PDB file of C-alpha atoms in Angstrom:
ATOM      1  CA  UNK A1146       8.074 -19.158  12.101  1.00 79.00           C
ATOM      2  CA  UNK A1147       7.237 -19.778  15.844  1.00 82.00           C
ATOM      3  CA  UNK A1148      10.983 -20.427  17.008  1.00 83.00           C
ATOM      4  CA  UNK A1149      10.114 -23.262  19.551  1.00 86.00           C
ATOM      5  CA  UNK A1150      11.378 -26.393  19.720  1.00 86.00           C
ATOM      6  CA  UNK A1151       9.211 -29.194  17.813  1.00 87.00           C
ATOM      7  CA  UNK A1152       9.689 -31.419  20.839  1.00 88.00           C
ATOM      8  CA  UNK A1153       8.109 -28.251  22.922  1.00 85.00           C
ATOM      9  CA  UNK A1154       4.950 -27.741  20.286  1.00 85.00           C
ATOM     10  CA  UNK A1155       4.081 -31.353  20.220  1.00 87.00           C
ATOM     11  CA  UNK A1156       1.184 -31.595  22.981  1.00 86.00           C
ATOM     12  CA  UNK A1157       1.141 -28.319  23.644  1.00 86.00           C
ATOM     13  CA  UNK A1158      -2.227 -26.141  23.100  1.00 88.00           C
ATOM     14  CA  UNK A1159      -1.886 -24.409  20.038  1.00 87.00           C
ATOM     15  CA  UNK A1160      -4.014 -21.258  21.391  1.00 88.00           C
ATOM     16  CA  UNK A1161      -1.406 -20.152  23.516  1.00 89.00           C
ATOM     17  CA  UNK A1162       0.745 -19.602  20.547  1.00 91.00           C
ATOM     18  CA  UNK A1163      -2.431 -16.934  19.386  1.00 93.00           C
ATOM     19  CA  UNK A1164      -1.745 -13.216  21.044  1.00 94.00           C
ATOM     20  CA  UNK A1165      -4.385 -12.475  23.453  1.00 93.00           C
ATOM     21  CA  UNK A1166      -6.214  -9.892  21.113  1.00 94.00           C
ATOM     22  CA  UNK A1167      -6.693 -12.418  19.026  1.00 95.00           C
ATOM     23  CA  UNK A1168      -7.622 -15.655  20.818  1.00 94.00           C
ATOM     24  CA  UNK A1169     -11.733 -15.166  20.581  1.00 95.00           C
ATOM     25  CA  UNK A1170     -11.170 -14.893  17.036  1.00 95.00           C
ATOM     26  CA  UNK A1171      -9.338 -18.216  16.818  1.00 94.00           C
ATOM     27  CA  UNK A1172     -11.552 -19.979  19.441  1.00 92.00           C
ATOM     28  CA  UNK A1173     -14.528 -19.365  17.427  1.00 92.00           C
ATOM     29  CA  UNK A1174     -12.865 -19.794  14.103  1.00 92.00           C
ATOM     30  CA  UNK A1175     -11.748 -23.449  15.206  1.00 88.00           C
ATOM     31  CA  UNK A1176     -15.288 -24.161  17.332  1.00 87.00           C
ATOM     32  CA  UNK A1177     -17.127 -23.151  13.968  1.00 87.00           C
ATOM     33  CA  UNK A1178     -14.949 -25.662  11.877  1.00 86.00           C
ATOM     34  CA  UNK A1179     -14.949 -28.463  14.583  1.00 80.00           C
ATOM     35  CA  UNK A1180     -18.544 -28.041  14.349  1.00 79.00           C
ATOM     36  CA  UNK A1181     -19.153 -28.200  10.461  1.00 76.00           C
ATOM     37  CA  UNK A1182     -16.081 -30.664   9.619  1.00 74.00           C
ATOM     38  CA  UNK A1183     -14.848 -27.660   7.508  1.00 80.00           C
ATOM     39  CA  UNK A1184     -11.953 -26.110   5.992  1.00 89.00           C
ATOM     40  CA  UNK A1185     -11.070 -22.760   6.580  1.00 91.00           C
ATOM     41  CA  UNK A1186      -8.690 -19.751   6.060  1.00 94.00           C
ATOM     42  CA  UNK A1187      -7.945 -17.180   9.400  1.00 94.00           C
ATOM     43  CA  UNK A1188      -5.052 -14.463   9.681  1.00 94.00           C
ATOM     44  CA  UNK A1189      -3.963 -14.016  13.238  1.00 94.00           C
ATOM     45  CA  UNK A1190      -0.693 -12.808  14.982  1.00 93.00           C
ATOM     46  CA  UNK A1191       1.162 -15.126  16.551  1.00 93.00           C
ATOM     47  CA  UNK A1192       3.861 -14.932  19.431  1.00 90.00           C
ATOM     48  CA  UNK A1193       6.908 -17.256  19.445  1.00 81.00           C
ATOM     49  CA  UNK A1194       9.461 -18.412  21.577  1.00 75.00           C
ATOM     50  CA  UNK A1195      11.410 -15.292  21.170  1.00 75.00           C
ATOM     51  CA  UNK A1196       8.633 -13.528  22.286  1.00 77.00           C
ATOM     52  CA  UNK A1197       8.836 -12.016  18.602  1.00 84.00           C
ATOM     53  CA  UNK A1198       5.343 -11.714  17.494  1.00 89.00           C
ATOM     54  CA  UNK A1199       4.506 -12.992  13.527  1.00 90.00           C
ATOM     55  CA  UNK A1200       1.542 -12.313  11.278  1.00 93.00           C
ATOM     56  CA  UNK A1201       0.325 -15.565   9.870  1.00 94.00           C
ATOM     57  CA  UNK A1202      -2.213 -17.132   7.494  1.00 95.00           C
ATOM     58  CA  UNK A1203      -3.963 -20.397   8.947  1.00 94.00           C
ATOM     59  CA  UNK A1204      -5.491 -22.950   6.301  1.00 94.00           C
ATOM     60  CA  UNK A1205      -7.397 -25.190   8.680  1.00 92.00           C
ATOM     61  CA  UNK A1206      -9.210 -28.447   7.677  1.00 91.00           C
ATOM     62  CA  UNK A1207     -11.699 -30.329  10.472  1.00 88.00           C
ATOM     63  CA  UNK A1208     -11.710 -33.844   9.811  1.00 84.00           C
ATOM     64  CA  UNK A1209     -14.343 -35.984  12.527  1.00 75.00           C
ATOM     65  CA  UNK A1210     -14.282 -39.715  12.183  1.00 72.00           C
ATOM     66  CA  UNK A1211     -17.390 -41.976  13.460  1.00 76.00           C
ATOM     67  CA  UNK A1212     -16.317 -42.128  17.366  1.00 78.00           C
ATOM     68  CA  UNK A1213     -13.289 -40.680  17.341  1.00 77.00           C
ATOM     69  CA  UNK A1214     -12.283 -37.227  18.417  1.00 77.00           C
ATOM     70  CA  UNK A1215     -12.156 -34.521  15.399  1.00 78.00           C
ATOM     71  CA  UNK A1216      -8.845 -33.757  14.144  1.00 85.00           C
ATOM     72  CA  UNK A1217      -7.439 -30.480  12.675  1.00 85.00           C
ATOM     73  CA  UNK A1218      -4.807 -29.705  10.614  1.00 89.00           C
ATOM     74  CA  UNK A1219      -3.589 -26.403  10.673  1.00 89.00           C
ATOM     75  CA  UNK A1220      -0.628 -25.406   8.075  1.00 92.00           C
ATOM     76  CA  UNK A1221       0.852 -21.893   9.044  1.00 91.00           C
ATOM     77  CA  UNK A1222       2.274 -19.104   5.950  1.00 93.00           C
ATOM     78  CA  UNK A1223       4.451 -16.156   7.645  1.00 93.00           C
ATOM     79  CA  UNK A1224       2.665 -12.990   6.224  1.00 94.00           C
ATOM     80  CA  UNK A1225       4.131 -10.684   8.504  1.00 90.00           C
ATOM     81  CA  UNK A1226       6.164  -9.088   5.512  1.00 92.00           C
ATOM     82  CA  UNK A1227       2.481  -8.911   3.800  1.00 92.00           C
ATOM     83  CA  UNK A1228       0.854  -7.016   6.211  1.00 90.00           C
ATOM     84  CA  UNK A1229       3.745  -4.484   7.077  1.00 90.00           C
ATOM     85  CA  UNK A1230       4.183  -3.603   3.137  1.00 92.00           C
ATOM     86  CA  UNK A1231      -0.249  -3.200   3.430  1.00 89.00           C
ATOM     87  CA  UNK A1232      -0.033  -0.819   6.085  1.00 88.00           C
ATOM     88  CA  UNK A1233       2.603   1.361   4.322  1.00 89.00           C
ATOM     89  CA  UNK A1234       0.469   1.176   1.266  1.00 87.00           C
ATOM     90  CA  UNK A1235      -2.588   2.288   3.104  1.00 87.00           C
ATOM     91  CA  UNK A1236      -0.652   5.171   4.805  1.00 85.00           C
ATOM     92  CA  UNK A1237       0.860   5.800   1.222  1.00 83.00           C
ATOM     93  CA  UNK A1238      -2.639   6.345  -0.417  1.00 83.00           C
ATOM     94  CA  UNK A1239      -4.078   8.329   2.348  1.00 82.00           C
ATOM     95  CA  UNK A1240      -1.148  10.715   2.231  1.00 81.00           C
ATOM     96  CA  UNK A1241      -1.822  10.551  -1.673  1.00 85.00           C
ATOM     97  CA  UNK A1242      -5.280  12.264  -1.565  1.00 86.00           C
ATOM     98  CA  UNK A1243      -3.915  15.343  -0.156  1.00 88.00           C
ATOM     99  CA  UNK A1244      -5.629  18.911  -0.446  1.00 90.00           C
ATOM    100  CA  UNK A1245      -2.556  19.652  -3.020  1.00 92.00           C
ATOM    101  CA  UNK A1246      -2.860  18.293  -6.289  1.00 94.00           C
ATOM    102  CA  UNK A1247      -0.532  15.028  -7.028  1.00 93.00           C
ATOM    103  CA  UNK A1248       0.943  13.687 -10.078  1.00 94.00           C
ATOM    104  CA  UNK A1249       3.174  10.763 -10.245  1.00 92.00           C
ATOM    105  CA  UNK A1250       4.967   9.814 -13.498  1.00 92.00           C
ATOM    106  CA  UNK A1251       7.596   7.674 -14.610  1.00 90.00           C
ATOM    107  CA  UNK A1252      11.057   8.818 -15.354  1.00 85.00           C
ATOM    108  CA  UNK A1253      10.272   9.499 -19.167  1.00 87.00           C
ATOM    109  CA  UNK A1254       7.550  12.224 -18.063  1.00 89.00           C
ATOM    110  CA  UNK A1255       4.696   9.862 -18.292  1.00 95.00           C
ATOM    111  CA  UNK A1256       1.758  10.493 -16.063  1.00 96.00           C
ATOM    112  CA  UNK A1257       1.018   7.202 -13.906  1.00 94.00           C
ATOM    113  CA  UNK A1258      -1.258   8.377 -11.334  1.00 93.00           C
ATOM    114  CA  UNK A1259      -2.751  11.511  -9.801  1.00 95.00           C
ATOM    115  CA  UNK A1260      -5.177  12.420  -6.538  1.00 94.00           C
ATOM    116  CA  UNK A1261      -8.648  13.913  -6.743  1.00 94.00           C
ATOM    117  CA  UNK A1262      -7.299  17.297  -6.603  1.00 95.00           C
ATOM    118  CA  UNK A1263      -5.494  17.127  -9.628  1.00 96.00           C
ATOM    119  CA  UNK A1264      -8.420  16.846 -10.839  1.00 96.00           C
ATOM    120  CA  UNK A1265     -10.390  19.404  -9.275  1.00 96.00           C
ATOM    121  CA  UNK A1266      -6.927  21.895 -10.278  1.00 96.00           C
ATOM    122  CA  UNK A1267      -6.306  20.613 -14.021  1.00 97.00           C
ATOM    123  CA  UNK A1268      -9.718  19.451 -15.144  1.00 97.00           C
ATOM    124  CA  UNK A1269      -8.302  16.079 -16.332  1.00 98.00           C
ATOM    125  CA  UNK A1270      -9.868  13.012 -14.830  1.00 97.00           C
ATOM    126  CA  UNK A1271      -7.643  10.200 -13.698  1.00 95.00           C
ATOM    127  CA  UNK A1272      -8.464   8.736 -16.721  1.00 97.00           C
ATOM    128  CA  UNK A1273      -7.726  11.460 -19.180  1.00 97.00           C
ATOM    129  CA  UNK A1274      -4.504  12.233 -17.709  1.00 97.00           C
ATOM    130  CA  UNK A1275      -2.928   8.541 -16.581  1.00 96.00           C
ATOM    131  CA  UNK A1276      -0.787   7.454 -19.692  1.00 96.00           C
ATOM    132  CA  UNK A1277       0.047  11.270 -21.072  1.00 97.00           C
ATOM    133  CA  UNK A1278       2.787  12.776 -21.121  1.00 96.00           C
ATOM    134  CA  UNK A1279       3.242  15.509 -18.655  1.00 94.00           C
ATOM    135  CA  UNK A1280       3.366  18.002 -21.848  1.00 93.00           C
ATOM    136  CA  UNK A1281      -0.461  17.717 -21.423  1.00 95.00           C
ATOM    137  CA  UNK A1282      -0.338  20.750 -19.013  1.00 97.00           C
ATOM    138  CA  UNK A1283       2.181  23.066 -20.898  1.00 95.00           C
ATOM    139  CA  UNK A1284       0.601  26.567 -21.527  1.00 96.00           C
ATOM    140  CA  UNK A1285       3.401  26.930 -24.611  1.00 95.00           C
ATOM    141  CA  UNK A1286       4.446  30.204 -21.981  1.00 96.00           C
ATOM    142  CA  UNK A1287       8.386  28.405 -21.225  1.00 96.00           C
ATOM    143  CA  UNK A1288      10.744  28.160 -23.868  1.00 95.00           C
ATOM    144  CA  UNK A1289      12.776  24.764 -24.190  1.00 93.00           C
ATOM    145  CA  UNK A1290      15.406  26.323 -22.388  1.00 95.00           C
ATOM    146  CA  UNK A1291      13.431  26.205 -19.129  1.00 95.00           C
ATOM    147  CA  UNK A1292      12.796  22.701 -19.288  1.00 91.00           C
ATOM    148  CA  UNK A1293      16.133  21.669 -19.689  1.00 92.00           C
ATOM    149  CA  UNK A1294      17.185  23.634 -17.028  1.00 93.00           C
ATOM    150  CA  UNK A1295      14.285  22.284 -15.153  1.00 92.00           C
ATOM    151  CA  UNK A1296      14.836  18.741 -15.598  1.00 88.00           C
ATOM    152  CA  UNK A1297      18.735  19.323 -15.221  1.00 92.00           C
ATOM    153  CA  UNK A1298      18.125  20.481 -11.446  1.00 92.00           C
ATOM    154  CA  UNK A1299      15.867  17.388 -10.769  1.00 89.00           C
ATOM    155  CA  UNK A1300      18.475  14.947 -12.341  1.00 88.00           C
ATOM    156  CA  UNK A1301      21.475  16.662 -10.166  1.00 91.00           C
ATOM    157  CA  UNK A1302      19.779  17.537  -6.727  1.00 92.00           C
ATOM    158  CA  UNK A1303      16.606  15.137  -7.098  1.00 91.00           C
ATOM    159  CA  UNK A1304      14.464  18.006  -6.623  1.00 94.00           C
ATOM    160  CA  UNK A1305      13.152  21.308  -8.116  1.00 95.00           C
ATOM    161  CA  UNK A1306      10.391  23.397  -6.935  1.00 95.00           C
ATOM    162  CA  UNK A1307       9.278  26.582  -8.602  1.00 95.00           C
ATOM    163  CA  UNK A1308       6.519  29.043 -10.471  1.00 96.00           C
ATOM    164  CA  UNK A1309       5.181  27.457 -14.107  1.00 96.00           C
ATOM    165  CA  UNK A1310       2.192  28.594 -16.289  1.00 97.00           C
ATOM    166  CA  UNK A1311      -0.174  25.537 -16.964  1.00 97.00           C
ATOM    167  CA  UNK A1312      -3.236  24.714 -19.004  1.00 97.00           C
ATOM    168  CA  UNK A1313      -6.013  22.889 -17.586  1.00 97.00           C
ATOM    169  CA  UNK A1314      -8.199  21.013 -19.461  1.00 97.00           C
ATOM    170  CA  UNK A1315     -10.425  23.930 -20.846  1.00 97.00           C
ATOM    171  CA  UNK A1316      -7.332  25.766 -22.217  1.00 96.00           C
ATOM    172  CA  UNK A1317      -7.572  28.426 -19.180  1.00 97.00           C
ATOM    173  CA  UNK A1318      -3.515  29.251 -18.263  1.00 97.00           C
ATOM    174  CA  UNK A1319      -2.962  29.816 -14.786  1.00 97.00           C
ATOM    175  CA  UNK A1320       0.296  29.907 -12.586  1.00 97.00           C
ATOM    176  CA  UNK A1321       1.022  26.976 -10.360  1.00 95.00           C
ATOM    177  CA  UNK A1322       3.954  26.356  -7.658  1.00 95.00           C
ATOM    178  CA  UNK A1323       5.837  23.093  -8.440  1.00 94.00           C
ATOM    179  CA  UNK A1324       7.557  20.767  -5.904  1.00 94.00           C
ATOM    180  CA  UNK A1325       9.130  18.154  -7.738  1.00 93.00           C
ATOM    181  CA  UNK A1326      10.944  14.977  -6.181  1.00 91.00           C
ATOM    182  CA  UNK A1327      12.549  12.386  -8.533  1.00 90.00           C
ATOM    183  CA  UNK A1328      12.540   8.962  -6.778  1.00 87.00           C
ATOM    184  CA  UNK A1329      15.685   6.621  -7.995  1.00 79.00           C
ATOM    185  CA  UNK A1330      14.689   2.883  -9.089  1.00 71.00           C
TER     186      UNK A1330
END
């Protein structure tokens, strides 16, 4: 994880290992457990040898014998992997709850997830809608002729993106613009 030498580490003061923004954090974290003989969890970023900075999960456990000087032992998980796919996730779902309504669905046409405004556009609550079929929102106003054609364009070009006639959820028809984007795997 840290990319130094284990002859280098041995002796060596483990906060300097901690990046700056995070040192208080660690000092108090450790003063805390040194205090209470505890065990403890801590994420902090860490900066190797390389210079290469990690993300890393800390599970700390004080141990203070009768007269001797307190002991900790500190075993180190690499989470930067964790933490990059958590901040993609987060951007992911605040890009979700757009102003435009969302609908996600698997590649059989079954609705898996939509944003508030779907809501607010079809009537359907997440809950009402998440396991349907996409049908749910036909008005009955396109033949099966469009749909083929429709789902023909998304299978060649991965995308279509035109005028349908939907039903919300108290039967009302109204036009909406489609953007559709298929997403292999």
């Amino acid at each position: 994880l840290l990319k130094i030498d284990r002859a280098r580490l041995v002796g060596s003061r483990f906060e300097d290992l901690v990046v700056p923004a995070d040192r208080d954090r660690w000092q108090r974290h450790a003063l805390r457990l040194g205090r209470d003989s505890g065990a403890g969890r801590i994420e902090l970023t860490l900066q190797g040898g390389d210079e290469k900075r990690s993300d890393a999960q800390l599970d700390c456990l004080c141990i203070a014998a009768p007269g001797a000087a307190s002991v900790m032992r500190v075993t180190l998980a690499d989470i930067t992997e964790r933490r990059r796919i958590d901040v993609e996730l987060r951007l992911a779902a605040a890009a979700f709850e757009t102003r435009d309504g969302l609908m996600i669905t698997s590649a059989g046409g079954v609705i898996e997830r939509v944003n508030k405004a779907f809501t607010r556009i079809t009537g359907y609550t997440r809950e009402e809608a998440v396991g349907q079929p996409v049908r749910l929102l036909r008005s009955g106003r396109h033949d099966a002729a469009f749909y083929a054609e429709l789902w023909d364009s998304l299978q060649r070009n991965g995308v279509w993106e035109g005028e349908v006639w939907n039903r919300r959820k108290s039967g009302e028809v109204y036009p909406q613009w489609l953007a559709i984007t298929a997403v292999p795997d």
